[in-house]
Every structure is written in C-alpha cells, then in structure tokens.
PDB file of C-alpha atoms in Angstrom:
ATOM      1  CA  UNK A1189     -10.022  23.935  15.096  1.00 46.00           C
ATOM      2  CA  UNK A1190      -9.174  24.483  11.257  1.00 46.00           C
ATOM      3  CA  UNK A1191      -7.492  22.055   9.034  1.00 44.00           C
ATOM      4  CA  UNK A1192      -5.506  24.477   7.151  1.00 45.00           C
ATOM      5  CA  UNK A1193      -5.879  22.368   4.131  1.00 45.00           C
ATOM      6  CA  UNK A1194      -8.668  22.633   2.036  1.00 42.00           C
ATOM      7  CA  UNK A1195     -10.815  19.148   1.416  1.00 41.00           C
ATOM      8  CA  UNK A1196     -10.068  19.367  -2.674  1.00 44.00           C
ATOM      9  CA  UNK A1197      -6.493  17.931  -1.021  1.00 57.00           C
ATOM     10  CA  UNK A1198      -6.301  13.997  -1.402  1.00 89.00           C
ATOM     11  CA  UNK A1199      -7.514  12.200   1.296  1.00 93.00           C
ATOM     12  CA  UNK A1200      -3.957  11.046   2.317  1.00 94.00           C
ATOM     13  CA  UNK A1201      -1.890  14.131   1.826  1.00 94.00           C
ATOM     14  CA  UNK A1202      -4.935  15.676   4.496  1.00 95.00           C
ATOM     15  CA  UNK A1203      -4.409  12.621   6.543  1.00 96.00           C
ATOM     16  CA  UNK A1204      -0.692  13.505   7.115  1.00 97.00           C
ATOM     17  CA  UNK A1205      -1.405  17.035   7.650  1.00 96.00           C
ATOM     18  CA  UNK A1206      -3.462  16.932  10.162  1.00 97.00           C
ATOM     19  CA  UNK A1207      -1.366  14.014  12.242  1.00 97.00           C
ATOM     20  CA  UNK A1208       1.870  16.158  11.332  1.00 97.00           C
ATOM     21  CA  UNK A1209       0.071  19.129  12.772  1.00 97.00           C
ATOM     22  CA  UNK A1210      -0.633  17.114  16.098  1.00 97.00           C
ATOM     23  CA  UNK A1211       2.821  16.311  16.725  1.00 98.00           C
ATOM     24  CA  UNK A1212       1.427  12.828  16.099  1.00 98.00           C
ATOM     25  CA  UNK A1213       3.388   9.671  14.972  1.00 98.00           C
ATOM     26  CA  UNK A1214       1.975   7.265  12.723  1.00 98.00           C
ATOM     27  CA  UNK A1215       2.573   4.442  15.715  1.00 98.00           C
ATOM     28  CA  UNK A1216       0.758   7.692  18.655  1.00 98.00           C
ATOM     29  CA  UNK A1217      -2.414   8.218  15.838  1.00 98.00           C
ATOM     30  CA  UNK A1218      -2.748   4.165  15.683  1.00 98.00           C
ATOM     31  CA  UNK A1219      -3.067   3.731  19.635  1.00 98.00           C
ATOM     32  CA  UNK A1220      -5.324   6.870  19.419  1.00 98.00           C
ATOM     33  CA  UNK A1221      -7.480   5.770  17.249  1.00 98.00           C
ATOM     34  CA  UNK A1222      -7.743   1.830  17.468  1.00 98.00           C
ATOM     35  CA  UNK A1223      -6.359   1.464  13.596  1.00 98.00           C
ATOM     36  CA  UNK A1224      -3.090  -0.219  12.280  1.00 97.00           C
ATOM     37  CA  UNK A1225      -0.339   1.864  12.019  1.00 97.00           C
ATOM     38  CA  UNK A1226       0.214   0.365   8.712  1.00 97.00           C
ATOM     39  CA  UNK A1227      -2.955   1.407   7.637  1.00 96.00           C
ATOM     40  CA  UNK A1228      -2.241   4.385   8.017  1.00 97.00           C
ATOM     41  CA  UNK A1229       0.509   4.895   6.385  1.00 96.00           C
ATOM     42  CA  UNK A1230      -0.725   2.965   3.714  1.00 94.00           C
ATOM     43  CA  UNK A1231      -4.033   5.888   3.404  1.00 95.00           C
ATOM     44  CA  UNK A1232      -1.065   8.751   3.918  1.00 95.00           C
ATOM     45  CA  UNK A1233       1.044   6.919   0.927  1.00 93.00           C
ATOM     46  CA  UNK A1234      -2.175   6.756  -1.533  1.00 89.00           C
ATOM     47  CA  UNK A1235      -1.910   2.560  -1.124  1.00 88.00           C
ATOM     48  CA  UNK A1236      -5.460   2.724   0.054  1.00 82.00           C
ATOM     49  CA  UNK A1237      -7.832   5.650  -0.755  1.00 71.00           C
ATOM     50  CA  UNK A1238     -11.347   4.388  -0.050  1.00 83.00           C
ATOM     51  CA  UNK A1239     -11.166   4.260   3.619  1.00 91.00           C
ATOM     52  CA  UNK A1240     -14.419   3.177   5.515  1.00 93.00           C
ATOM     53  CA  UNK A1241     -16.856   6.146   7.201  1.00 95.00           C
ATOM     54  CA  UNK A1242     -16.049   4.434  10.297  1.00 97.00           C
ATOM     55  CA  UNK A1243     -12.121   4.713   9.883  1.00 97.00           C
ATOM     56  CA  UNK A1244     -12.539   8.210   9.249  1.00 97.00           C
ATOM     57  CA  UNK A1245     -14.284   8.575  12.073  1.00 97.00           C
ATOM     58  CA  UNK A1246     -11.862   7.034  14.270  1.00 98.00           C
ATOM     59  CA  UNK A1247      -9.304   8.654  12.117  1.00 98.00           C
ATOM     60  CA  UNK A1248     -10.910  11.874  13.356  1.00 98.00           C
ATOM     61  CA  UNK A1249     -11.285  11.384  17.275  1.00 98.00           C
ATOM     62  CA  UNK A1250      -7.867  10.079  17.073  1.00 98.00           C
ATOM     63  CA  UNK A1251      -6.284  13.165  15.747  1.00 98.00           C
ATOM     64  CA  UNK A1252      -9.291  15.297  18.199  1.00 98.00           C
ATOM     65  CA  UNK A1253     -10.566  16.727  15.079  1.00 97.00           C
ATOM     66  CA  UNK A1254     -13.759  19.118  15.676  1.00 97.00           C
ATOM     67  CA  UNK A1255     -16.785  18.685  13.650  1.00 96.00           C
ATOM     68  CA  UNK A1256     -15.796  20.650  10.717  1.00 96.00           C
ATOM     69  CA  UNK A1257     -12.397  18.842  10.313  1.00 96.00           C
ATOM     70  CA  UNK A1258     -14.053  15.425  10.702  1.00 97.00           C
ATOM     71  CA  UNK A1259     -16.607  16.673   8.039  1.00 96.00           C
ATOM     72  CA  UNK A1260     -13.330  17.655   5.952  1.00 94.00           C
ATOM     73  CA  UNK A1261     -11.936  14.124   6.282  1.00 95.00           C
ATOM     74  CA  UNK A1262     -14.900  12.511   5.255  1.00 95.00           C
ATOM     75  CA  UNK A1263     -15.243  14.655   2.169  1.00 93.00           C
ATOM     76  CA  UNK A1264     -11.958  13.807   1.588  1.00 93.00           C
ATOM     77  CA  UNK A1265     -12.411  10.153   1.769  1.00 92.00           C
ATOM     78  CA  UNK A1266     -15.545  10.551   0.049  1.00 91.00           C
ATOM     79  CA  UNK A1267     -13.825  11.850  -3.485  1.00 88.00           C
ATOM     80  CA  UNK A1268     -11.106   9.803  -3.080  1.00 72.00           C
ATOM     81  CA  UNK A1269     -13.611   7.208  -4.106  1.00 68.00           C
ATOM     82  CA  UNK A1270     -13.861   5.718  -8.088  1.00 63.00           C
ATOM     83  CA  UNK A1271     -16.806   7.503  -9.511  1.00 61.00           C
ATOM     84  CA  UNK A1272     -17.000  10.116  -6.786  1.00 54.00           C
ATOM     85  CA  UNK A1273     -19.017  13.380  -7.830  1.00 53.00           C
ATOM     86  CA  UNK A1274     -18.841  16.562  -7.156  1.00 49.00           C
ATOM     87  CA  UNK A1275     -21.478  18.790  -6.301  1.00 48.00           C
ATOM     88  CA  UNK A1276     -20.991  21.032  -8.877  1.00 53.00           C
ATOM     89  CA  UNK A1277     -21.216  17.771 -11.690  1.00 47.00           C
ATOM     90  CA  UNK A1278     -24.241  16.657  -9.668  1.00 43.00           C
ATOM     91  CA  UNK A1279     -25.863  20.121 -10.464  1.00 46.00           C
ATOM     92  CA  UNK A1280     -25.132  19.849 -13.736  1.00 47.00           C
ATOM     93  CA  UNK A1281     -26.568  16.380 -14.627  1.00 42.00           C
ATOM     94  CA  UNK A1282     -29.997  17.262 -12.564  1.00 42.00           C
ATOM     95  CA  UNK A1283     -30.299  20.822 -15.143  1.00 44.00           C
ATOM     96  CA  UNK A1284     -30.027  18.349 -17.972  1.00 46.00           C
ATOM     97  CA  UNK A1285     -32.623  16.452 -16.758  1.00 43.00           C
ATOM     98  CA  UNK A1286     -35.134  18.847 -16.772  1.00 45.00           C
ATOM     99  CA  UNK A1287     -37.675  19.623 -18.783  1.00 50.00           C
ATOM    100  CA  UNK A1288     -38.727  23.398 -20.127  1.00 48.00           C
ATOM    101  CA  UNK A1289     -41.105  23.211 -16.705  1.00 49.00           C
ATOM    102  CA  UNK A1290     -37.764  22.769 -14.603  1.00 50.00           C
ATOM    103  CA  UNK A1291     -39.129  19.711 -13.320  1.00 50.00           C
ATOM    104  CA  UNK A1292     -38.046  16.423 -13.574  1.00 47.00           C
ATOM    105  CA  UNK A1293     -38.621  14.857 -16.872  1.00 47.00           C
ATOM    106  CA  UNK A1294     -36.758  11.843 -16.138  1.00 51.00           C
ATOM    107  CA  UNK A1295     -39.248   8.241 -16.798  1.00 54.00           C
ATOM    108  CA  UNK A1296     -41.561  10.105 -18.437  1.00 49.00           C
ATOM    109  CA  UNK A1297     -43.345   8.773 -21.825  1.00 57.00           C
ATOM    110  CA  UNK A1298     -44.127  11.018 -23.921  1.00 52.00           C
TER     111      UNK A1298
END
C-alpha cells in the first residue's frame, strides 16, 4: 500500500497522513501500536522529531504499513535527525575524497 506522500515530507506531517488516511485517531493509533497518545501527537506537532527505530516500527504495524511505507517512515525519521545526510551530500563528500585514481585517498601520507 502507497503512502501518497513522498519521504522528503517531515517525519510528522507523514505521521499524520498516514493515521488520517487510516481513519485512525491519535487515542485508536496509540492502542495499536503500544505508544502514548501524547507522543504522538507530540511527533505529528514537530515537539519531538528524532523518534526511536523501534517507535517507528511500532508506529508502522500500528498504522499496518507494508514494507515500503515502513521504509518511508523510517527515512523520514531518519532526516528528521540533527546532522542527517542525504544521499546525494554523502556522494558528494566521498568524490572529494578521492584521489586522481578514484580511490580513497583519505589517511594517506604522502
């Protein structure tokens, strides 16, 4: 089952989506999942955006997400995170750090 929100969405805004698109309350998503109800409303408001892999997990069978969903949620969570990179900044720091040979260059002494 699709999301029908892309994961660049916050992890929150997603979080609502999804449980919106359920039919779920925040109280039906809390005794579905085993997490606070004020937790999650306080990951839907943006109060707390570094959820725990496991949260999202529960998060996920909660709201019966399928494995592409729950690996949408997680990504989410993921760049919610302070110093989260993308893939495409990732790329770009390993090109600097190689040398004419496009291998690694990085610790060696020249």
């Amino acid at each position: 089952m699709g999301t029908g929100v892309g994961i660049t969405a916050p992890f929150g805004r997603l979080l609502r989506t999804l449980r919106q698109s359920r039919r779920l309350t925040i109280e039906e998503l809390a005794e579905a999942s085993g997490i606070s109800g004020r937790a999650i409303g306080d990951m839907e408001r943006g109060r707390s955006r570094r959820p725990h892999r496991s949260t999202v997990t529960a998060l996920a069978q909660g709201l019966g997400l399928d494995e592409a969903a729950h690996a949408g949620l997680l990504a989410a969570a993921r760049a919610a995170r302070p110093g989260a990179r993308t893939a495409e900044s990732v790329r770009a720091s390993a090109t600097r750090c190689r040398g004419a040979s496009g291998t690694s260059s990085a610790g060696r002494r020249n």
